[in-house]
PDB file of C-alpha atoms in Angstrom:
ATOM      1  CA  MET A   1     -14.948  20.249  22.052  1.00  0.00           C
ATOM      2  CA  THR A   2     -12.355  17.160  19.891  1.00  0.00           C
ATOM      3  CA  TYR A   3     -10.365  17.385  16.476  1.00  0.00           C
ATOM      4  CA  CYS A   4     -10.892  13.690  14.102  1.00  0.00           C
ATOM      5  CA  VAL A   5      -8.899  13.372  10.627  1.00  0.00           C
ATOM      6  CA  GLY A   6      -9.645  11.036   7.887  1.00  0.00           C
ATOM      7  CA  LEU A   7      -7.330  10.775   4.983  1.00  0.00           C
ATOM      8  CA  LYS A   8      -8.453   8.627   1.607  1.00  0.00           C
ATOM      9  CA  LEU A   9      -4.710   7.972  -0.462  1.00  0.00           C
ATOM     10  CA  ASP A  10      -3.468   4.997  -3.716  1.00  0.00           C
ATOM     11  CA  ARG A  11      -2.538   3.783  -0.624  1.00  0.00           C
ATOM     12  CA  GLY A  12      -5.177   3.455   2.608  1.00  0.00           C
ATOM     13  CA  LEU A  13      -7.147   5.307   4.030  1.00  0.00           C
ATOM     14  CA  VAL A  14      -5.624   7.382   7.601  1.00  0.00           C
ATOM     15  CA  PHE A  15      -7.490   8.151  10.422  1.00  0.00           C
ATOM     16  CA  ALA A  16      -7.226  10.231  14.020  1.00  0.00           C
ATOM     17  CA  SER A  17      -9.185  11.214  16.660  1.00  0.00           C
ATOM     18  CA  ASP A  18      -8.079  13.481  19.937  1.00  0.00           C
ATOM     19  CA  THR A  19      -9.646  12.568  22.987  1.00  0.00           C
ATOM     20  CA  ARG A  20     -10.218  14.617  25.385  1.00  0.00           C
ATOM     21  CA  THR A  21     -13.564  16.029  26.540  1.00  0.00           C
ATOM     22  CA  ASN A  22     -14.707  18.834  28.965  1.00  0.00           C
ATOM     23  CA  ALA A  23     -17.079  20.814  30.367  1.00  0.00           C
ATOM     24  CA  GLY A  24     -16.262  23.579  32.011  1.00  0.00           C
ATOM     25  CA  VAL A  25     -11.690  23.936  32.650  1.00  0.00           C
ATOM     26  CA  ASP A  26     -12.956  22.445  35.851  1.00  0.00           C
ATOM     27  CA  ASN A  27     -14.062  19.231  34.313  1.00  0.00           C
ATOM     28  CA  ILE A  28     -11.813  17.559  31.814  1.00  0.00           C
ATOM     29  CA  SER A  29     -11.808  13.576  31.205  1.00  0.00           C
ATOM     30  CA  SER A  30     -10.749  11.700  27.860  1.00  0.00           C
ATOM     31  CA  PHE A  31     -12.785   9.057  25.999  1.00  0.00           C
ATOM     32  CA  LYS A  32     -12.191   7.349  22.903  1.00  0.00           C
ATOM     33  CA  LYS A  33     -13.570   8.144  20.166  1.00  0.00           C
ATOM     34  CA  LEU A  34     -12.068   5.595  17.256  1.00  0.00           C
ATOM     35  CA  HIS A  35     -14.785   3.285  16.685  1.00  0.00           C
ATOM     36  CA  VAL A  36     -13.475  -0.131  14.609  1.00  0.00           C
ATOM     37  CA  TRP A  37     -15.410  -2.902  13.452  1.00  0.00           C
ATOM     38  CA  GLU A  38     -13.497  -6.031  11.461  1.00  0.00           C
ATOM     39  CA  GLU A  39     -13.776  -8.807   9.363  1.00  0.00           C
ATOM     40  CA  THR A  40     -10.944 -10.551   9.103  1.00  0.00           C
ATOM     41  CA  GLY A  41     -10.279 -10.365   5.065  1.00  0.00           C
ATOM     42  CA  GLU A  42     -13.430  -9.134   4.231  1.00  0.00           C
ATOM     43  CA  ARG A  43     -13.765  -5.598   5.244  1.00  0.00           C
ATOM     44  CA  VAL A  44     -12.556  -2.769   7.645  1.00  0.00           C
ATOM     45  CA  ILE A  45     -15.055   0.065   9.236  1.00  0.00           C
ATOM     46  CA  THR A  46     -13.634   2.626  11.117  1.00  0.00           C
ATOM     47  CA  LEU A  47     -15.838   6.506  13.140  1.00  0.00           C
ATOM     48  CA  LEU A  48     -14.825   8.496  13.858  1.00  0.00           C
ATOM     49  CA  SER A  49     -16.634  11.054  16.664  1.00  0.00           C
ATOM     50  CA  ALA A  50     -17.029  14.722  17.514  1.00  0.00           C
ATOM     51  CA  GLY A  51     -19.654  16.761  19.272  1.00  0.00           C
ATOM     52  CA  ASN A  52     -21.914  15.413  22.183  1.00  0.00           C
ATOM     53  CA  LEU A  53     -21.100  12.720  23.958  1.00  0.00           C
ATOM     54  CA  ALA A  54     -23.980  11.312  25.325  1.00  0.00           C
ATOM     55  CA  VAL A  55     -24.843  11.188  21.857  1.00  0.00           C
ATOM     56  CA  THR A  56     -22.155   9.095  19.379  1.00  0.00           C
ATOM     57  CA  GLN A  57     -22.245   7.264  22.230  1.00  0.00           C
ATOM     58  CA  ALA A  58     -25.745   6.921  22.495  1.00  0.00           C
ATOM     59  CA  VAL A  59     -25.307   5.981  17.710  1.00  0.00           C
ATOM     60  CA  VAL A  60     -22.217   3.361  18.699  1.00  0.00           C
ATOM     61  CA  SER A  61     -23.668   1.657  21.131  1.00  0.00           C
ATOM     62  CA  LEU A  62     -27.459   1.451  19.155  1.00  0.00           C
ATOM     63  CA  LEU A  63     -24.567   0.639  15.708  1.00  0.00           C
ATOM     64  CA  ASP A  64     -23.347  -2.363  18.282  1.00  0.00           C
ATOM     65  CA  GLU A  65     -26.086  -3.987  19.475  1.00  0.00           C
ATOM     66  CA  HIS A  66     -27.516  -4.231  15.333  1.00  0.00           C
ATOM     67  CA  VAL A  67     -24.520  -5.710  14.912  1.00  0.00           C
ATOM     68  CA  SER A  68     -24.671  -7.903  17.864  1.00  0.00           C
ATOM     69  CA  SER A  69     -28.556  -9.056  16.988  1.00  0.00           C
ATOM     70  CA  GLY A  70     -28.498 -11.676  15.010  1.00  0.00           C
ATOM     71  CA  ASP A  71     -31.858 -10.287  13.442  1.00  0.00           C
ATOM     72  CA  GLY A  72     -31.194 -11.042   8.856  1.00  0.00           C
ATOM     73  CA  ASP A  73     -33.926  -8.734   8.053  1.00  0.00           C
ATOM     74  CA  ARG A  74     -32.096  -6.297   9.168  1.00  0.00           C
ATOM     75  CA  ALA A  75     -29.210  -4.658   7.813  1.00  0.00           C
ATOM     76  CA  THR A  76     -25.572  -4.005   9.836  1.00  0.00           C
ATOM     77  CA  LEU A  77     -22.312  -2.661   9.891  1.00  0.00           C
ATOM     78  CA  MET A  78     -21.200  -6.306   9.463  1.00  0.00           C
ATOM     79  CA  THR A  79     -23.363  -7.809   6.472  1.00  0.00           C
ATOM     80  CA  ALA A  80     -23.188  -4.152   3.990  1.00  0.00           C
ATOM     81  CA  LYS A  81     -23.087  -5.043   1.370  1.00  0.00           C
ATOM     82  CA  THR A  82     -21.151  -1.602   0.207  1.00  0.00           C
ATOM     83  CA  MET A  83     -19.487   1.469   1.900  1.00  0.00           C
ATOM     84  CA  PHE A  84     -22.003   3.872   0.763  1.00  0.00           C
ATOM     85  CA  GLN A  85     -24.660   0.846   2.544  1.00  0.00           C
ATOM     86  CA  VAL A  86     -22.750   1.213   5.342  1.00  0.00           C
ATOM     87  CA  ALA A  87     -22.810   4.976   5.893  1.00  0.00           C
ATOM     88  CA  ARG A  88     -26.764   5.716   4.890  1.00  0.00           C
ATOM     89  CA  LEU A  89     -27.112   2.872   8.119  1.00  0.00           C
ATOM     90  CA  VAL A  90     -25.642   5.408  10.618  1.00  0.00           C
ATOM     91  CA  GLY A  91     -27.738   7.295   9.485  1.00  0.00           C
ATOM     92  CA  SER A  92     -29.954   5.786  10.003  1.00  0.00           C
ATOM     93  CA  ALA A  93     -28.962   5.384  13.332  1.00  0.00           C
ATOM     94  CA  VAL A  94     -28.742   9.245  14.406  1.00  0.00           C
ATOM     95  CA  ARG A  95     -31.538   9.609  13.339  1.00  0.00           C
ATOM     96  CA  GLU A  96     -32.947   7.163  15.605  1.00  0.00           C
ATOM     97  CA  VAL A  97     -31.274   8.478  19.122  1.00  0.00           C
ATOM     98  CA  LYS A  98     -32.415  11.813  17.633  1.00  0.00           C
ATOM     99  CA  ALA A  99     -35.933  10.607  17.507  1.00  0.00           C
ATOM    100  CA  ILE A 100     -35.503   9.356  19.936  1.00  0.00           C
ATOM    101  CA  ASP A 101     -33.570  11.903  22.676  1.00  0.00           C
ATOM    102  CA  GLY A 102     -35.217  15.166  21.495  1.00  0.00           C
ATOM    103  CA  GLU A 103     -37.005  16.224  22.236  1.00  0.00           C
ATOM    104  CA  ALA A 104     -34.990  15.531  25.958  1.00  0.00           C
ATOM    105  CA  LEU A 105     -31.950  17.548  24.617  1.00  0.00           C
ATOM    106  CA  GLY A 106     -34.659  19.788  24.457  1.00  0.00           C
ATOM    107  CA  SER A 107     -34.937  22.528  20.917  1.00  0.00           C
ATOM    108  CA  ASN A 108     -31.228  24.066  21.376  1.00  0.00           C
ATOM    109  CA  ALA A 109     -29.620  22.658  17.854  1.00  0.00           C
ATOM    110  CA  GLU A 110     -26.519  22.489  20.295  1.00  0.00           C
ATOM    111  CA  ASN A 111     -26.866  18.981  21.769  1.00  0.00           C
ATOM    112  CA  PHE A 112     -27.838  17.241  19.857  1.00  0.00           C
ATOM    113  CA  PHE A 113     -24.540  19.147  17.398  1.00  0.00           C
ATOM    114  CA  VAL A 114     -22.883  15.053  16.287  1.00  0.00           C
ATOM    115  CA  THR A 115     -20.770  14.617  13.338  1.00  0.00           C
ATOM    116  CA  PHE A 116     -18.677  11.213  12.207  1.00  0.00           C
ATOM    117  CA  ILE A 117     -16.010  10.899   9.518  1.00  0.00           C
ATOM    118  CA  LEU A 118     -17.034   7.793   8.189  1.00  0.00           C
ATOM    119  CA  GLY A 119     -14.178   4.646   6.033  1.00  0.00           C
ATOM    120  CA  GLY A 120     -13.373   2.111   5.172  1.00  0.00           C
ATOM    121  CA  GLN A 121     -13.418  -1.246   2.839  1.00  0.00           C
ATOM    122  CA  ILE A 122     -15.126  -3.872   2.019  1.00  0.00           C
ATOM    123  CA  LYS A 123     -14.220  -6.649  -0.325  1.00  0.00           C
ATOM    124  CA  GLY A 124     -15.532  -5.398  -4.221  1.00  0.00           C
ATOM    125  CA  GLU A 125     -14.749  -1.898  -3.871  1.00  0.00           C
ATOM    126  CA  GLU A 126     -12.102   0.565  -2.975  1.00  0.00           C
ATOM    127  CA  PRO A 127     -11.112   1.733   0.467  1.00  0.00           C
ATOM    128  CA  ARG A 128     -14.614   5.020   1.270  1.00  0.00           C
ATOM    129  CA  LEU A 129     -14.700   8.364   3.009  1.00  0.00           C
ATOM    130  CA  PHE A 130     -17.725   9.849   3.939  1.00  0.00           C
ATOM    131  CA  GLN A 131     -19.121  12.654   6.641  1.00  0.00           C
ATOM    132  CA  ILE A 132     -21.957  12.241   8.243  1.00  0.00           C
ATOM    133  CA  TYR A 133     -24.264  14.457  10.395  1.00  0.00           C
ATOM    134  CA  ALA A 134     -26.415  15.468  12.760  1.00  0.00           C
ATOM    135  CA  GLU A 135     -29.815  14.878  10.157  1.00  0.00           C
ATOM    136  CA  GLY A 136     -28.350  11.033   9.432  1.00  0.00           C
ATOM    137  CA  ASN A 137     -26.994  12.830   5.378  1.00  0.00           C
ATOM    138  CA  PHE A 138     -24.534  12.142   4.523  1.00  0.00           C
ATOM    139  CA  ILE A 139     -21.739  13.444   2.296  1.00  0.00           C
ATOM    140  CA  GLU A 140     -18.262  11.441   0.676  1.00  0.00           C
ATOM    141  CA  VAL A 141     -15.046  12.810  -0.256  1.00  0.00           C
ATOM    142  CA  GLY A 142     -13.631  14.233  -3.598  1.00  0.00           C
ATOM    143  CA  GLU A 143     -10.313  13.685  -5.205  1.00  0.00           C
ATOM    144  CA  ASP A 144      -9.263  17.656  -5.672  1.00  0.00           C
ATOM    145  CA  THR A 145      -9.695  17.596  -1.121  1.00  0.00           C
ATOM    146  CA  PRO A 146      -9.316  13.433   0.195  1.00  0.00           C
ATOM    147  CA  PHE A 147      -8.892  14.726   3.509  1.00  0.00           C
ATOM    148  CA  LEU A 148     -12.057  14.541   5.880  1.00  0.00           C
ATOM    149  CA  GLN A 149     -11.461  16.627   8.985  1.00  0.00           C
ATOM    150  CA  ILE A 150     -15.024  17.597  12.069  1.00  0.00           C
ATOM    151  CA  GLY A 151     -14.777  19.418  15.680  1.00  0.00           C
ATOM    152  CA  GLU A 152     -12.044  21.818  15.828  1.00  0.00           C
ATOM    153  CA  HIS A 153     -10.305  22.077  12.386  1.00  0.00           C
ATOM    154  CA  LYS A 154      -9.343  25.247  11.286  1.00  0.00           C
ATOM    155  CA  TYR A 155      -6.611  25.478  13.407  1.00  0.00           C
ATOM    156  CA  GLY A 156      -5.393  22.078  11.611  1.00  0.00           C
ATOM    157  CA  LYS A 157      -5.887  22.531   8.408  1.00  0.00           C
ATOM    158  CA  PRO A 158      -4.653  24.700   6.796  1.00  0.00           C
ATOM    159  CA  ILE A 159      -1.069  21.821   6.542  1.00  0.00           C
ATOM    160  CA  LEU A 160      -3.203  19.910   5.375  1.00  0.00           C
ATOM    161  CA  ASP A 161      -4.529  22.242   2.703  1.00  0.00           C
ATOM    162  CA  ARG A 162      -1.160  22.983   1.873  1.00  0.00           C
ATOM    163  CA  VAL A 163       0.552  19.572   1.854  1.00  0.00           C
ATOM    164  CA  THR A 164      -1.605  16.549   1.129  1.00  0.00           C
ATOM    165  CA  ARG A 165      -1.561  14.745  -1.514  1.00  0.00           C
ATOM    166  CA  ALA A 166      -3.640  11.783  -2.792  1.00  0.00           C
ATOM    167  CA  ASP A 167       0.021   9.706  -3.620  1.00  0.00           C
ATOM    168  CA  MET A 168       1.794   9.930  -0.076  1.00  0.00           C
ATOM    169  CA  ARG A 169       2.909   6.869   1.894  1.00  0.00           C
ATOM    170  CA  LEU A 170       0.470   6.635   4.855  1.00  0.00           C
ATOM    171  CA  GLY A 171       3.021   7.206   7.279  1.00  0.00           C
ATOM    172  CA  GLU A 172       4.275   9.851   5.518  1.00  0.00           C
ATOM    173  CA  ALA A 173       0.716  10.505   5.676  1.00  0.00           C
ATOM    174  CA  ALA A 174       0.360   9.662   9.632  1.00  0.00           C
ATOM    175  CA  LYS A 175       3.413  12.505   9.317  1.00  0.00           C
ATOM    176  CA  LEU A 176       1.437  14.654   8.141  1.00  0.00           C
ATOM    177  CA  VAL A 177      -1.562  14.670  10.169  1.00  0.00           C
ATOM    178  CA  LEU A 178       0.610  14.358  13.744  1.00  0.00           C
ATOM    179  CA  LEU A 179       1.705  17.610  13.022  1.00  0.00           C
ATOM    180  CA  SER A 180      -1.712  18.635  12.093  1.00  0.00           C
ATOM    181  CA  PHE A 181      -2.633  17.923  15.352  1.00  0.00           C
ATOM    182  CA  ASP A 182      -0.027  19.925  17.260  1.00  0.00           C
ATOM    183  CA  SER A 183      -0.795  22.887  15.736  1.00  0.00           C
ATOM    184  CA  THR A 184      -4.208  22.264  16.999  1.00  0.00           C
ATOM    185  CA  LEU A 185      -3.466  20.544  20.877  1.00  0.00           C
ATOM    186  CA  ARG A 186      -1.233  24.128  20.320  1.00  0.00           C
ATOM    187  CA  SER A 187      -4.308  26.780  19.336  1.00  0.00           C
ATOM    188  CA  ASN A 188      -6.944  25.121  21.327  1.00  0.00           C
ATOM    189  CA  LEU A 189      -7.397  23.935  24.743  1.00  0.00           C
ATOM    190  CA  SER A 190     -10.326  21.615  24.103  1.00  0.00           C
ATOM    191  CA  VAL A 191      -8.266  19.372  22.115  1.00  0.00           C
ATOM    192  CA  GLY A 192      -6.240  17.140  24.503  1.00  0.00           C
ATOM    193  CA  MET A 193      -3.554  13.847  23.914  1.00  0.00           C
ATOM    194  CA  PRO A 194      -3.707  10.916  23.779  1.00  0.00           C
ATOM    195  CA  ILE A 195      -4.238  10.762  19.719  1.00  0.00           C
ATOM    196  CA  ASP A 196      -5.713   7.457  18.655  1.00  0.00           C
ATOM    197  CA  MET A 197      -4.608   6.459  15.209  1.00  0.00           C
ATOM    198  CA  LEU A 198      -5.314   3.503  12.634  1.00  0.00           C
ATOM    199  CA  LEU A 199      -3.577   3.701   9.324  1.00  0.00           C
ATOM    200  CA  TYR A 200      -4.569   1.213   6.568  1.00  0.00           C
ATOM    201  CA  ASN A 201      -2.694  -1.163   4.009  1.00  0.00           C
ATOM    202  CA  THR A 202      -5.554  -0.911   0.683  1.00  0.00           C
ATOM    203  CA  ASP A 203      -7.059  -4.523   0.378  1.00  0.00           C
ATOM    204  CA  THR A 204      -5.495  -5.851   3.622  1.00  0.00           C
ATOM    205  CA  PHE A 205      -8.634  -6.032   5.248  1.00  0.00           C
ATOM    206  CA  SER A 206      -6.735  -5.158   8.709  1.00  0.00           C
ATOM    207  CA  THR A 207      -6.461  -3.000  12.210  1.00  0.00           C
ATOM    208  CA  ASP A 208      -2.644  -4.722  12.733  1.00  0.00           C
ATOM    209  CA  ARG A 209      -1.528  -0.298  11.908  1.00  0.00           C
ATOM    210  CA  GLN A 210      -2.682   1.294  15.195  1.00  0.00           C
ATOM    211  CA  VAL A 211      -1.897   2.410  17.459  1.00  0.00           C
ATOM    212  CA  ARG A 212      -2.280   5.995  20.793  1.00  0.00           C
ATOM    213  CA  ILE A 213       0.110   8.506  21.114  1.00  0.00           C
ATOM    214  CA  GLU A 214       0.562   9.818  24.272  1.00  0.00           C
ATOM    215  CA  GLN A 215       1.914  12.738  25.763  1.00  0.00           C
ATOM    216  CA  ASP A 216       5.283  12.033  26.367  1.00  0.00           C
ATOM    217  CA  ASP A 217       5.732  10.048  22.913  1.00  0.00           C
ATOM    218  CA  PRO A 218       8.946   9.981  21.810  1.00  0.00           C
ATOM    219  CA  TYR A 219       8.396  10.874  17.727  1.00  0.00           C
ATOM    220  CA  PHE A 220       5.416  13.042  18.373  1.00  0.00           C
ATOM    221  CA  GLN A 221       8.127  15.022  21.147  1.00  0.00           C
ATOM    222  CA  LYS A 222      10.808  15.072  18.248  1.00  0.00           C
ATOM    223  CA  LEU A 223       8.330  16.205  15.542  1.00  0.00           C
ATOM    224  CA  SER A 224       7.281  19.094  17.852  1.00  0.00           C
ATOM    225  CA  ARG A 225       9.759  20.681  18.372  1.00  0.00           C
ATOM    226  CA  GLY A 226      11.536  19.235  14.897  1.00  0.00           C
ATOM    227  CA  TRP A 227       8.240  21.418  13.098  1.00  0.00           C
ATOM    228  CA  SER A 228       8.592  24.465  15.673  1.00  0.00           C
ATOM    229  CA  ASP A 229      12.520  24.414  14.909  1.00  0.00           C
ATOM    230  CA  LYS A 230      11.939  24.893  11.350  1.00  0.00           C
ATOM    231  CA  LEU A 231       8.922  27.048  10.898  1.00  0.00           C
ATOM    232  CA  ARG A 232      11.373  29.672  12.726  1.00  0.00           C
ATOM    233  CA  GLN A 233      13.799  29.277  10.685  1.00  0.00           C
ATOM    234  CA  ALA A 234      10.935  29.834   6.569  1.00  0.00           C
ATOM    235  CA  PHE A 235       9.948  32.630   8.939  1.00  0.00           C
ATOM    236  CA  SER A 236      14.147  33.965   9.169  1.00  0.00           C
ATOM    237  CA  GLU A 237      15.474  33.630   6.193  1.00  0.00           C
ATOM    238  CA  ILE A 238      12.226  35.489   4.166  1.00  0.00           C
ATOM    239  CA  ASP A 239      12.830  38.526   3.149  1.00  0.00           C
ATOM    240  CA  GLU A 240      11.348  41.953   5.548  1.00  0.00           C
ATOM    241  CA  PHE A 241       8.536  43.918   4.125  1.00  0.00           C
ATOM    242  CA  ASP A 242       9.685  46.547   2.966  1.00  0.00           C
ATOM    243  CA  VAL A 243       7.378  49.681   2.074  1.00  0.00           C
TER     244      VAL A 243
END
């Protein structure tokens, strides 16, 4: 399984994904699940993937092939005029892969379980954030809940629900996302480090704030220890239940 998060904030976008995939307790590997397409000064597009690894890789490869084909009659991630059109292209790629491989995968719907978080900015519009489903349809993030999660989301959701604000600084939001990952890593072995993270500042059209956070990363270790200490302190300071 996996865990991926995308936040849409006033200052830009924050993306993060783990890299673990497993087919049993003794078959664990790492694969990149954060994919970026960039044209300096014009567009930045980021795609996070969760679900059947073979299917998600096929979708990403198909999108790459369309970009590199040079077919002027076909819209691609690098020629679409809006992020809405990009979301439709990703949805179409999902359906195309399903049309090719769906029968071979069999009738079990879990074999084609995939979801994506798509976000980015194309010059002329604001940054946008979408969730794309296995059927190829999608939703766009709203103002009330400015974040999206896919994969093993339940452990990391409570802190996002409590703390996320649209006016957060991107560094502050990155701290929040890493705390969400820390909670997930502690409770679910199917999610694992390293964590790939991208912070995108509105109108920069640059992915220079991209990093991979390893297990021994000093900041992440300090964050995890500090959060545990603060939780224990807060717990001890709350009055005990009495009847």
